[in-house]
Coordinates of C-alpha atoms and ligand atoms in Angstrom, one line a residue:
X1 CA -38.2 10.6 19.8
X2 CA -38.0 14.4 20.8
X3 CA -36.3 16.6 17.5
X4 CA -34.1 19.6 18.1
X5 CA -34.8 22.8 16.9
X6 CA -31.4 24.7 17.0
X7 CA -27.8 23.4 17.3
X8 CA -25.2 25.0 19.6
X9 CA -22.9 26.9 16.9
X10 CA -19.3 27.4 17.7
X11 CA -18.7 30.7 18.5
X12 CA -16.0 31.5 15.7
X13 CA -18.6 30.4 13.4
X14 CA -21.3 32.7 14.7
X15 CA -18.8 35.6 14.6
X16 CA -18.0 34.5 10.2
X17 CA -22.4 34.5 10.3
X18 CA -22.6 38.0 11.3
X19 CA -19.8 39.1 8.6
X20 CA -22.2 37.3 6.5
X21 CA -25.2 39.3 7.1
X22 CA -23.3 42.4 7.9
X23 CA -22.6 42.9 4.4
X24 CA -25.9 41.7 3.3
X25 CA -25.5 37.8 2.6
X26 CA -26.9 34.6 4.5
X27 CA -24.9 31.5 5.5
X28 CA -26.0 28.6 7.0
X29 CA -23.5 25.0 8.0
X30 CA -24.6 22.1 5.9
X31 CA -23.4 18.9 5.3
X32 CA -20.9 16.1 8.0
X33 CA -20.7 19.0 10.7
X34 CA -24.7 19.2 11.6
X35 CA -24.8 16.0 10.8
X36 CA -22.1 15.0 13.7
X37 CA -23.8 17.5 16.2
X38 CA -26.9 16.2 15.9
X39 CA -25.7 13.2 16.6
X40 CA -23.8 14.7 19.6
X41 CA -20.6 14.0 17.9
X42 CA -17.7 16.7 17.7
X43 CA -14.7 17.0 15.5
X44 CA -15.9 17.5 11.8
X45 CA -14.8 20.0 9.3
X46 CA -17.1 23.0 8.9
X47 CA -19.0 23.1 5.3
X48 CA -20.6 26.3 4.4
X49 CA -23.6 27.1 1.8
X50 CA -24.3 30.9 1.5
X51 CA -26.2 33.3 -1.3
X52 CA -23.2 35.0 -1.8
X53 CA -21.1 34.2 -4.9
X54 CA -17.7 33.6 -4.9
X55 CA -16.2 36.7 -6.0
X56 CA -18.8 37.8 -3.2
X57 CA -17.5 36.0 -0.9
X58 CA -13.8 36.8 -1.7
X59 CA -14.6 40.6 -1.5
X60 CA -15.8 40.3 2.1
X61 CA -12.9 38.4 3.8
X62 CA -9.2 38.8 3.7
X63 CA -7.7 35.3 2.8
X64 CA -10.2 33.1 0.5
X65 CA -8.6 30.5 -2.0
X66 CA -10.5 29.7 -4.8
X67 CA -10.4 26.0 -4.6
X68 CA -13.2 24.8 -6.2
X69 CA -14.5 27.5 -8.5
X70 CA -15.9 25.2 -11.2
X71 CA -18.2 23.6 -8.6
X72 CA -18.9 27.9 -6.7
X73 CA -16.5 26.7 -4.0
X74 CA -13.9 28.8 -1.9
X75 CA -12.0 28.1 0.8
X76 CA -12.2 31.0 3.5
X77 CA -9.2 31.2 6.1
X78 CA -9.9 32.6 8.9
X79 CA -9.3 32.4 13.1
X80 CA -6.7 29.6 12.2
X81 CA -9.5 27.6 10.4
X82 CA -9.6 26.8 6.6
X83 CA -13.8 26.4 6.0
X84 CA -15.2 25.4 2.7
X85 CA -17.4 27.7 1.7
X86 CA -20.3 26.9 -1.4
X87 CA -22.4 29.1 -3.1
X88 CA -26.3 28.1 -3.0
X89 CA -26.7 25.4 -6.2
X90 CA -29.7 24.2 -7.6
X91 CA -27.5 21.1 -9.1
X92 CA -24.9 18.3 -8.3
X93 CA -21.3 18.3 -10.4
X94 CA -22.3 15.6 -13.4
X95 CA -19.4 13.8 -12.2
X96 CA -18.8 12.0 -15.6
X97 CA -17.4 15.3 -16.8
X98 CA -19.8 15.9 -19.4
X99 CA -21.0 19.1 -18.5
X100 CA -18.5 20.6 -16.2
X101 CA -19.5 24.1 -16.9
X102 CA -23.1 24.0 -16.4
X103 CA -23.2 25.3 -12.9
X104 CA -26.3 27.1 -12.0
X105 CA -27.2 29.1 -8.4
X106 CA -30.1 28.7 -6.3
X107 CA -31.4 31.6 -4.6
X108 CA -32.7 30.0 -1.3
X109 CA -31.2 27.7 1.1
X110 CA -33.7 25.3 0.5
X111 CA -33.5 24.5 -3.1
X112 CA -29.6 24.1 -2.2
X113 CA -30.8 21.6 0.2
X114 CA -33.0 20.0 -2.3
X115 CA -29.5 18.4 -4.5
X116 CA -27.6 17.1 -1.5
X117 CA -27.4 13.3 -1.2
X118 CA -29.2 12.3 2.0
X119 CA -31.8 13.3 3.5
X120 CA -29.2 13.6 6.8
X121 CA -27.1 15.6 4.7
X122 CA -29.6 18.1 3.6
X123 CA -30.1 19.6 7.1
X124 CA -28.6 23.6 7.3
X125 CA -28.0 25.5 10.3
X126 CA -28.3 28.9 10.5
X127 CA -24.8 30.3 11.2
X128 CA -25.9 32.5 13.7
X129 CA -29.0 31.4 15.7
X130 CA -28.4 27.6 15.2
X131 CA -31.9 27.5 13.8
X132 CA -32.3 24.2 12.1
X133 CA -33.9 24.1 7.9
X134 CA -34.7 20.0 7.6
X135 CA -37.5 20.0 4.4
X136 CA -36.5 16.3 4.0
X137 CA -36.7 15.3 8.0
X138 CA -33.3 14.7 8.0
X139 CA -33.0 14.8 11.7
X140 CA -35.6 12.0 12.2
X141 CA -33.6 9.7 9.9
X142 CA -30.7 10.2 11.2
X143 CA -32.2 9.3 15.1
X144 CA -33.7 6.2 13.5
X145 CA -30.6 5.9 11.8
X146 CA -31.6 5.7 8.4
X147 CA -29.9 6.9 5.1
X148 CA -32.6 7.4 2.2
X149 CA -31.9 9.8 -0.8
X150 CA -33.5 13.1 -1.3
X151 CA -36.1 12.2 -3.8
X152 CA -36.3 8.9 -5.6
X153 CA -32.9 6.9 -5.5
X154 CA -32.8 6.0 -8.8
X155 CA -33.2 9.3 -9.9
X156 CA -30.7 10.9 -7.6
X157 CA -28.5 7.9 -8.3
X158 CA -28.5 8.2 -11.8
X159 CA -27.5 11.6 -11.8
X160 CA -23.9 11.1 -10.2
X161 CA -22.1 7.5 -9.5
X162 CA -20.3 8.6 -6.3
X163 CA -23.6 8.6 -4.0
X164 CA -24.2 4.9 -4.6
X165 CA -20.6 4.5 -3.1
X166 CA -21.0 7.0 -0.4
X167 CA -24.0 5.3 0.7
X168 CA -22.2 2.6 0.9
X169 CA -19.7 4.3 2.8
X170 CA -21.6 6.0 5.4
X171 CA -23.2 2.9 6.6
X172 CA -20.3 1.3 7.9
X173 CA -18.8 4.9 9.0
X174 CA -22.0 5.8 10.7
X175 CA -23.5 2.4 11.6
X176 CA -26.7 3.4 10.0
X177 CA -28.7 1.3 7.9
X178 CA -30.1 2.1 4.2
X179 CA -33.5 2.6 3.4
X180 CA -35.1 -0.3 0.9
X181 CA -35.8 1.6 -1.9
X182 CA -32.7 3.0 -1.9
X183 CA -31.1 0.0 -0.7
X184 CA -32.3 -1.7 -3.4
X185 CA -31.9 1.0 -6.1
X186 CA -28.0 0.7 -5.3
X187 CA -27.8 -2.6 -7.6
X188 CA -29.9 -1.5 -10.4
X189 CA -28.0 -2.0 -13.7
X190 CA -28.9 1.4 -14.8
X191 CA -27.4 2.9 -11.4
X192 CA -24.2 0.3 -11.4
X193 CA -23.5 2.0 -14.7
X194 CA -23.4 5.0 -13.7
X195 CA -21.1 4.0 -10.8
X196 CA -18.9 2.6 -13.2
X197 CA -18.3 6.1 -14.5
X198 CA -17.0 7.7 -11.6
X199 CA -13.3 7.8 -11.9
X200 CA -11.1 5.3 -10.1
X201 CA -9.7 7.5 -7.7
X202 CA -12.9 8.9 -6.1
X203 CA -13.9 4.9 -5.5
X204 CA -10.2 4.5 -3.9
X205 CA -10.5 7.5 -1.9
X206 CA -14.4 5.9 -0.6
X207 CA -12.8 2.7 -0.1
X208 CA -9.9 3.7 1.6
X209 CA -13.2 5.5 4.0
X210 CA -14.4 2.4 4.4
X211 CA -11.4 0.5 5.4
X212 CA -10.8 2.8 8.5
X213 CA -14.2 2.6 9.7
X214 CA -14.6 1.0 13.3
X215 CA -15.7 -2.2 11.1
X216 CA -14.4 -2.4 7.6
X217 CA -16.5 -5.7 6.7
X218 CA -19.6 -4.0 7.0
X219 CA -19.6 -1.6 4.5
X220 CA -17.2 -4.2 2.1
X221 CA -19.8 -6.9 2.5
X222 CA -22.8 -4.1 0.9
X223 CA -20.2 -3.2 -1.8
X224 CA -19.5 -6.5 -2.8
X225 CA -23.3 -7.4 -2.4
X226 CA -24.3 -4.3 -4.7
X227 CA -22.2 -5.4 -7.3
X228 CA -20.3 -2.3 -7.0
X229 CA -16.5 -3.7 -6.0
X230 CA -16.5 -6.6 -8.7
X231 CA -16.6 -3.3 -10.9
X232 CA -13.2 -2.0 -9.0
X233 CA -11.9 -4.5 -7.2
X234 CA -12.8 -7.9 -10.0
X235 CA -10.0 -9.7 -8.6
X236 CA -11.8 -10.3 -5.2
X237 CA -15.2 -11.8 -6.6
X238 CA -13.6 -15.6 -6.9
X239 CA -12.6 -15.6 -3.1
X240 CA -16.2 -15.8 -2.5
X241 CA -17.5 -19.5 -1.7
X242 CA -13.4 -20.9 -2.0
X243 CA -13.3 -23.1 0.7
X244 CA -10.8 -23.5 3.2
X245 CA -12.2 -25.4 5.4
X246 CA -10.3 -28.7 6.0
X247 CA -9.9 -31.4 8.7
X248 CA -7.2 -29.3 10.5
X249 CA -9.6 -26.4 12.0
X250 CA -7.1 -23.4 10.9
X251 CA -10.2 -22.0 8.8
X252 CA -13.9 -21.1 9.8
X253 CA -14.9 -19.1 6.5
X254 CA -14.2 -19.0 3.0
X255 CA -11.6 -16.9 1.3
X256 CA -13.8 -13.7 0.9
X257 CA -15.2 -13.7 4.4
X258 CA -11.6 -14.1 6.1
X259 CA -10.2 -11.3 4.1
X260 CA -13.3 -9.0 5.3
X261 CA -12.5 -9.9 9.0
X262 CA -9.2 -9.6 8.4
X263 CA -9.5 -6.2 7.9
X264 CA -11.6 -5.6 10.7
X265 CA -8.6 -7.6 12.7
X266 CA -6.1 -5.1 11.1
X267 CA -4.2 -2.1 12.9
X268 CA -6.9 0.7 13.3
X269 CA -6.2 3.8 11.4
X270 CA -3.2 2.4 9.7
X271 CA -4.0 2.3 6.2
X272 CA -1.2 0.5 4.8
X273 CA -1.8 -2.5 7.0
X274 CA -5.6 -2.3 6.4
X275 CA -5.0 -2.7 2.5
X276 CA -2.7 -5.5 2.9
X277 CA -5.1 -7.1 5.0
X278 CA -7.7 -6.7 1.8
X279 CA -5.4 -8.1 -0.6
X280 CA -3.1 -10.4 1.8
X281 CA -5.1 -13.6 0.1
X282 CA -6.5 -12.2 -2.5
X283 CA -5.0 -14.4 -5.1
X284 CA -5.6 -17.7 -3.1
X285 CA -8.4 -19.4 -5.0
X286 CA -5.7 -19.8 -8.2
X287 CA -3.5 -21.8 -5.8
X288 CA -5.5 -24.1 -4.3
X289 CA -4.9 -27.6 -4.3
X290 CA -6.1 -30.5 -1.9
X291 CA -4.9 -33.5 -0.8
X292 CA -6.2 -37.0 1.4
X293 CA -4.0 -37.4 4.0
X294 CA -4.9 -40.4 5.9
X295 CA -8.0 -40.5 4.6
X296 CA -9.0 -36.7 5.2
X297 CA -8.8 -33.9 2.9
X298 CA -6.3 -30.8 3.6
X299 CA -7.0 -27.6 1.5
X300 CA -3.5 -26.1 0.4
X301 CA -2.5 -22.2 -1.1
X302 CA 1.0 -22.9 -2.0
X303 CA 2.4 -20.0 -3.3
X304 CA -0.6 -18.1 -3.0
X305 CA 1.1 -14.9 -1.3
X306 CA 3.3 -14.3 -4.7
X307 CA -0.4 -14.5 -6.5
X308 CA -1.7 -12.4 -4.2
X309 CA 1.3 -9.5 -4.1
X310 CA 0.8 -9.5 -8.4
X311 CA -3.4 -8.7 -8.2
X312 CA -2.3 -6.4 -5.2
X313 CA 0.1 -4.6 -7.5
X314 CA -2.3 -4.8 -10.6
X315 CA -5.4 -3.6 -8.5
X316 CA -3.8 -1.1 -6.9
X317 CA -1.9 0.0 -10.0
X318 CA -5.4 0.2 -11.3
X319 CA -7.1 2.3 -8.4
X320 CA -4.3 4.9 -8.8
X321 CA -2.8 4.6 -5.4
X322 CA 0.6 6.5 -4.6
X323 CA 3.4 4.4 -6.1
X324 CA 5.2 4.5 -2.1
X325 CA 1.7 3.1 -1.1
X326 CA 1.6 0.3 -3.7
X327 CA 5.4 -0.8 -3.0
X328 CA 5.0 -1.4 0.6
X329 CA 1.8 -2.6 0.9
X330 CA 2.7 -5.2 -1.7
X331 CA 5.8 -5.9 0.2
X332 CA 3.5 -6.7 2.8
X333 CA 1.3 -9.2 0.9
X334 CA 4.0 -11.2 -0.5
X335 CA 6.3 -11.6 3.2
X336 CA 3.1 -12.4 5.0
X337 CA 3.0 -16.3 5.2
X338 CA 6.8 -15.7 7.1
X339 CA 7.1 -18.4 9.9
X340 CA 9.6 -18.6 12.6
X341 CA 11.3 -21.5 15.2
X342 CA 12.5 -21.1 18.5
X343 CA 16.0 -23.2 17.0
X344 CA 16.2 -19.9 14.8
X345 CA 20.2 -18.9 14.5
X346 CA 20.7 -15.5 15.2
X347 CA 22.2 -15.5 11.2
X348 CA 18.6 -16.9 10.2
X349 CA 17.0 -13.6 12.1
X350 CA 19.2 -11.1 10.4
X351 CA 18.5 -12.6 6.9
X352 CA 15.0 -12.4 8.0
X353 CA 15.3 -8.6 8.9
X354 CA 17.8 -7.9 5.6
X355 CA 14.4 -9.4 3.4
X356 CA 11.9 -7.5 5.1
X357 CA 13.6 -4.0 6.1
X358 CA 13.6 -3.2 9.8
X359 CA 10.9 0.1 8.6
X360 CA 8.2 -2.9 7.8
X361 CA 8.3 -5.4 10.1
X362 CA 6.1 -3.6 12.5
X363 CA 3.5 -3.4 9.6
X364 CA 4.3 -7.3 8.9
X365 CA 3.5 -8.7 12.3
X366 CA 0.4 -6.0 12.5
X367 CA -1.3 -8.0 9.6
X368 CA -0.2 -11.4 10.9
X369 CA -2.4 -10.2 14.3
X370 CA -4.7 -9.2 10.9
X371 CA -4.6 -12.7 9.0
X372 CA -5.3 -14.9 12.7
X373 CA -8.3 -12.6 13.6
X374 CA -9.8 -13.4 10.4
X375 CA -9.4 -16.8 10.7
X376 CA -12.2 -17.0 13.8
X377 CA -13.3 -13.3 14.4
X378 CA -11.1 -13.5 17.6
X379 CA -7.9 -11.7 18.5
X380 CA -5.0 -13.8 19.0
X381 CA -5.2 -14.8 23.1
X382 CA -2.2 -13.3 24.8
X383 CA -0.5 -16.3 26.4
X384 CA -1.1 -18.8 23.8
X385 CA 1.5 -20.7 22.0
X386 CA 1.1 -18.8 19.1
X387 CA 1.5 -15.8 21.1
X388 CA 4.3 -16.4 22.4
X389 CA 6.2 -17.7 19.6
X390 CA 5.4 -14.2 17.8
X391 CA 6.5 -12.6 20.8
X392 CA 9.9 -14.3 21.2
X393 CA 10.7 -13.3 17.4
X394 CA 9.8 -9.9 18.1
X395 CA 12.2 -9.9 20.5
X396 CA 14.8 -11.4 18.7
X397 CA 14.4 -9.3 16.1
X398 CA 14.8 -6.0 18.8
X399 CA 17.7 -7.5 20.3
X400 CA 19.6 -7.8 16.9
X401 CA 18.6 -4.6 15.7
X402 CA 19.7 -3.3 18.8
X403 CA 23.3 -4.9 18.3
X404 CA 22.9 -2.9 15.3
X405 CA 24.8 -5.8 12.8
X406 CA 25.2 -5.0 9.5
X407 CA 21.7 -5.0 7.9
X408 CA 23.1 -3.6 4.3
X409 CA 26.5 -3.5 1.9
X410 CA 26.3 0.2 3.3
X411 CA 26.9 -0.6 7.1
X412 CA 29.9 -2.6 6.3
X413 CA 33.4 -1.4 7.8
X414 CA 34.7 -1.0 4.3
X415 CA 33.3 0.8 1.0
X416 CA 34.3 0.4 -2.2
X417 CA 36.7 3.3 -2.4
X418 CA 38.9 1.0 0.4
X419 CA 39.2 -2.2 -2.0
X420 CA 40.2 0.2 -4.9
X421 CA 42.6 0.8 -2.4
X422 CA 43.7 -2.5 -1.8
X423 CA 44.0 -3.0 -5.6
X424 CA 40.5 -4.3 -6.6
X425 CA 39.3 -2.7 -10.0
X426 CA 35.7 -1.2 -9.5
X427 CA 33.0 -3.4 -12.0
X428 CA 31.9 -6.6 -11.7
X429 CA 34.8 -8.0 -9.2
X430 CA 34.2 -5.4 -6.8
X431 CA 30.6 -6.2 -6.7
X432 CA 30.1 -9.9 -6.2
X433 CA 33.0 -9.1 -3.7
X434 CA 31.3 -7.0 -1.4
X435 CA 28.5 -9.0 -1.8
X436 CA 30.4 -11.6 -0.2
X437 CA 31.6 -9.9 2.4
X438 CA 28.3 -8.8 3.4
X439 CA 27.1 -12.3 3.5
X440 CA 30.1 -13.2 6.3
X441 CA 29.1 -10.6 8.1
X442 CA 25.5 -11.8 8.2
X443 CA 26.8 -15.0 9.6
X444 CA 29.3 -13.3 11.6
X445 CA 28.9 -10.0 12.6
X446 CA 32.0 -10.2 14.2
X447 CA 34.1 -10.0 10.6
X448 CA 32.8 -6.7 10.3
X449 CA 35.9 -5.2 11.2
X450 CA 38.3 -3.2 8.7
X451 CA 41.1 -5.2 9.0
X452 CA 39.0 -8.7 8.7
X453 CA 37.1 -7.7 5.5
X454 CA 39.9 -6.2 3.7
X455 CA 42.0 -9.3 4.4
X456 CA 39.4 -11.9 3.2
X457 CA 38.5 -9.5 0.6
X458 CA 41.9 -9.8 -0.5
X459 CA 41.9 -13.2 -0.4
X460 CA 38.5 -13.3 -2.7
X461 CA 40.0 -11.6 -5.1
X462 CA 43.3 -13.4 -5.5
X463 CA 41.4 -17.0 -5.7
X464 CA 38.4 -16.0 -8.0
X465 CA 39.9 -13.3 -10.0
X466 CA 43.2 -13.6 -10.7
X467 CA 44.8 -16.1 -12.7
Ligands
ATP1 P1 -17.7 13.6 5.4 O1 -17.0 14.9 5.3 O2 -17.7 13.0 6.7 O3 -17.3 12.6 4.3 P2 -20.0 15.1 4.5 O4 -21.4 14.8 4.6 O5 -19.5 16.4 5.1 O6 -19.3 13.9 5.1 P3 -18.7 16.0 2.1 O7 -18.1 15.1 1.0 O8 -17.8 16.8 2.9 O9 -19.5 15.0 3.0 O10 -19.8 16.9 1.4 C1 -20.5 17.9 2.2 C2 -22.0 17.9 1.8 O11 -22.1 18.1 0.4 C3 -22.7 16.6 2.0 O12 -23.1 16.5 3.4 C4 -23.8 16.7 1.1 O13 -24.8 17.5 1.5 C5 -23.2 17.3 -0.1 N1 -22.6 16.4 -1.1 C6 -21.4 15.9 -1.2 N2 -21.2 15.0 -2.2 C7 -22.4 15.0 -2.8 C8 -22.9 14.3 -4.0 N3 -22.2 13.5 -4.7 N4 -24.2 14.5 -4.3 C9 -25.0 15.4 -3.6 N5 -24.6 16.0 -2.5 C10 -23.3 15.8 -2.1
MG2 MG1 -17.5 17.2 5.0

């Protein structure tokens, strides 16, 4: 295994080094962006660490925001980039809060090294030359692949929750495997305590990570493992070992595996989808039944995607997530089990669209491809019947959106100003009656015509409301 010396710096960045040293300061790139190059990767933001302090730092450039100043961190902008900038610390934030002013600085690049996370994250660059500082031999883990704390694990683990989860994290992001002792460090009570004191939205935010990586089951699988998601995510620990297995061959694993591939099946980089995918069964052991059916056993989840839309919306509820997020994801959970048959009347397709919203039901049939590559590890087979059964209702579903029927009370041909009009009092009457008319129309998008709704409106409110 031959080790690098320098890395090839970006020429902007060697141009902000000599500014640096210019007016008497040192900076060197730490953290993701060394880590990516020497992997040969590109496309990570650039994070600074520099001897300068931040008012420092803010008297030598023009724009600098101040965005972290509790933790000595600025923001410089400059040659269209935005770069995080840190002052040299000799300590990690106490992320519990407790002592949020105790920030001290280090002097050299090397004690500022020496509180980073990972070994592969405590590798600095010298901003100008490239010139590589490794004390923890960083650069050899991270060729053998390898994430290990700097120091002992417990130590560094009890000293801030979050790194038990970004360990976590970065082994499914990176495809790198943890070290033992800090493998096994990760599920020692002491540490999962301390990982139950990070707040909930710095796990969501991780988990969210993990969920985009290339495969989300990896890193889910070491978090339910460690213990640490029955500490966010409780609801999920009773899918484990509920069987689904039956005579009928629909189901290779058990609940918790298939939701794990399932995310792995599920839309890449479309977060929404990849949730639902998480929680899509989530509250099937509580509906399971069975039944002997000539003589074999069938497994049954009736009703199980209501149960699972209410521990979607109480975990997620509970994780913080943006209320828009939790609405349509949830929305997802609870229309997934929808079914449809080629004697489907074009009525039956618009009610179908009306329940889901024509803005979800390429989310919807996203996790359906989701749920059935959970079910084996294997994409649905273009061509199959299953395939092309999905595929005719997508159609279907184009070709009346495309005939663009009435899909609310809104695209009707009247409103309710026109029935005042026609001598129907607003309240109550009016709107059972346009309810009504909306429901013709669904049937027969032909009625949707001024003349037609007024008349049978008309006529609704004559025989129902007057005596
Ligand atoms: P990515 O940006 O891809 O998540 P990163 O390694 O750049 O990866 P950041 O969160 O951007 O991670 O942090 C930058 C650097 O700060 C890390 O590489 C690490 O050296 C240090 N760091 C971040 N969080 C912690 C922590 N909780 N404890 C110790 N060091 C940390
Ligand atoms: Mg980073």
């Amino acid at each position: 295994m031959s080790l690098i010396k320098c890395v090839k710096i970006p020429e902007e960045l060697v141009k902000i080094g000599g500014i640096f040293r210019k007016n008497g300061f040192k900076a060197y790139l730490v953290g993701g962006a060394v880590r990516d190059m020497i992997l040969g990767k590109k496309g990570h933001d650039y994070d600074l660490a520099t001897n300068a302090t931040p008012k420092q730092v803010m008297g030598i450039f023009k724009k600098v925001i101040p965005t972290g100043i509790a933790h000595g961190t600025v923001t410089i902008h400059i040659f269209g980039m935005q770069i995080e900038t840190t002052t040299f610390r000799t300590e990690a934030d106490y992320t519990d809060g407790r002592h949020p002013d105790s920030i001290k600085f280090a002097t050299t690049i090397e004690e500022d090294l020496s509180r980073r996370d990972f070994t592969m994250n405590a590798i600095a660059a010298d901003l100008e030359s490239g010139e590589l500082t490794d004390p923890f031999d960083g650069q050899k883990d991270i060729r053998n692949k390898i994430i290990r704390t700097v120091g002992e694990p417990q130590e560094r683990f009890a000293e801030d929750g979050l790194r038990p989860v970004r360990a976590v994290r970065f082994s499914g992001q990176l495809g790198f495997s943890i070290e033992e002792k800090t493998l096994a460090a990760l599920s020692e009570p002491e540490v999962l305590k301390k990982t139950a004191s990070i707040s909930v939205e710095r796990f969501r935010d991780e988990f969210c990570k993990m969920l985009l990586c290339e495969r989300p089951s990896d890193s889910l699988k070491l978090l339910e493992k460690t213990g640490i998601l029955n500490i966010f995510i409780p609801e999920f620990a009773i899918c484990r070992n509920c069987s689904q297995k039956d005579s009928r061959g629909f189901h290779e694993f058990d609940v918790a595996d298939h939701i794990l591939y399932a995310c792995d099946g599920a839309q890449k980089g479309n977060l929404e989808v990849k949730l639902a995918a998480f929680y899509h069964d989530i509250g099937k052991p509580e509906c399971r039944t069975t039944e002997i059916v000539d003589g074999e056993e069938r497994v049954h989840f009736h009703g199980h995607e209501t149960k699972s839309a209410q521990k979607a919306l109480a975990s997620m509820t509970a994780l913080k997530f943006p209320n828009e997020t939790i609405k349509n994801v949830v929305h997802l959970v609870q229309e997934h089990m929808f079914y449809y048959e080629h004697s489907w009347s074009d009525a039956a397709v618009r009610r179908f669209i009306i329940r889901v919203k024509p803005e979800n039901i390429e989310n919807l049939f996203a996790l359906r491809l989701a749920d059935i590559y959970g079910m084996h590890r294997t994409p649905l087979k273009e061509g199959s019947p299953a395939w092309n059964i999905l595929l005719e209702f997508r159609k279907r579903i184009e070709s009346v959106l495309e005939k663009k029927s009435a899909l609310g009370i809104k695209d009707l041909a009247v409103n309710g100003r026109d029935l005042i009009q026609e001598g129907i009092p607003s309240g109550k009457a009016m709107g059972m009656i346009l309810n009504e008319l909306f429901e013709t129309v669904t049937e027969s998008p032909a009625m949707n015509e001024k003349e037609k709704l007024l008349a049978l409106a008309k006529n609704i409110f004559r025989e129902k409301f007057r005596t």
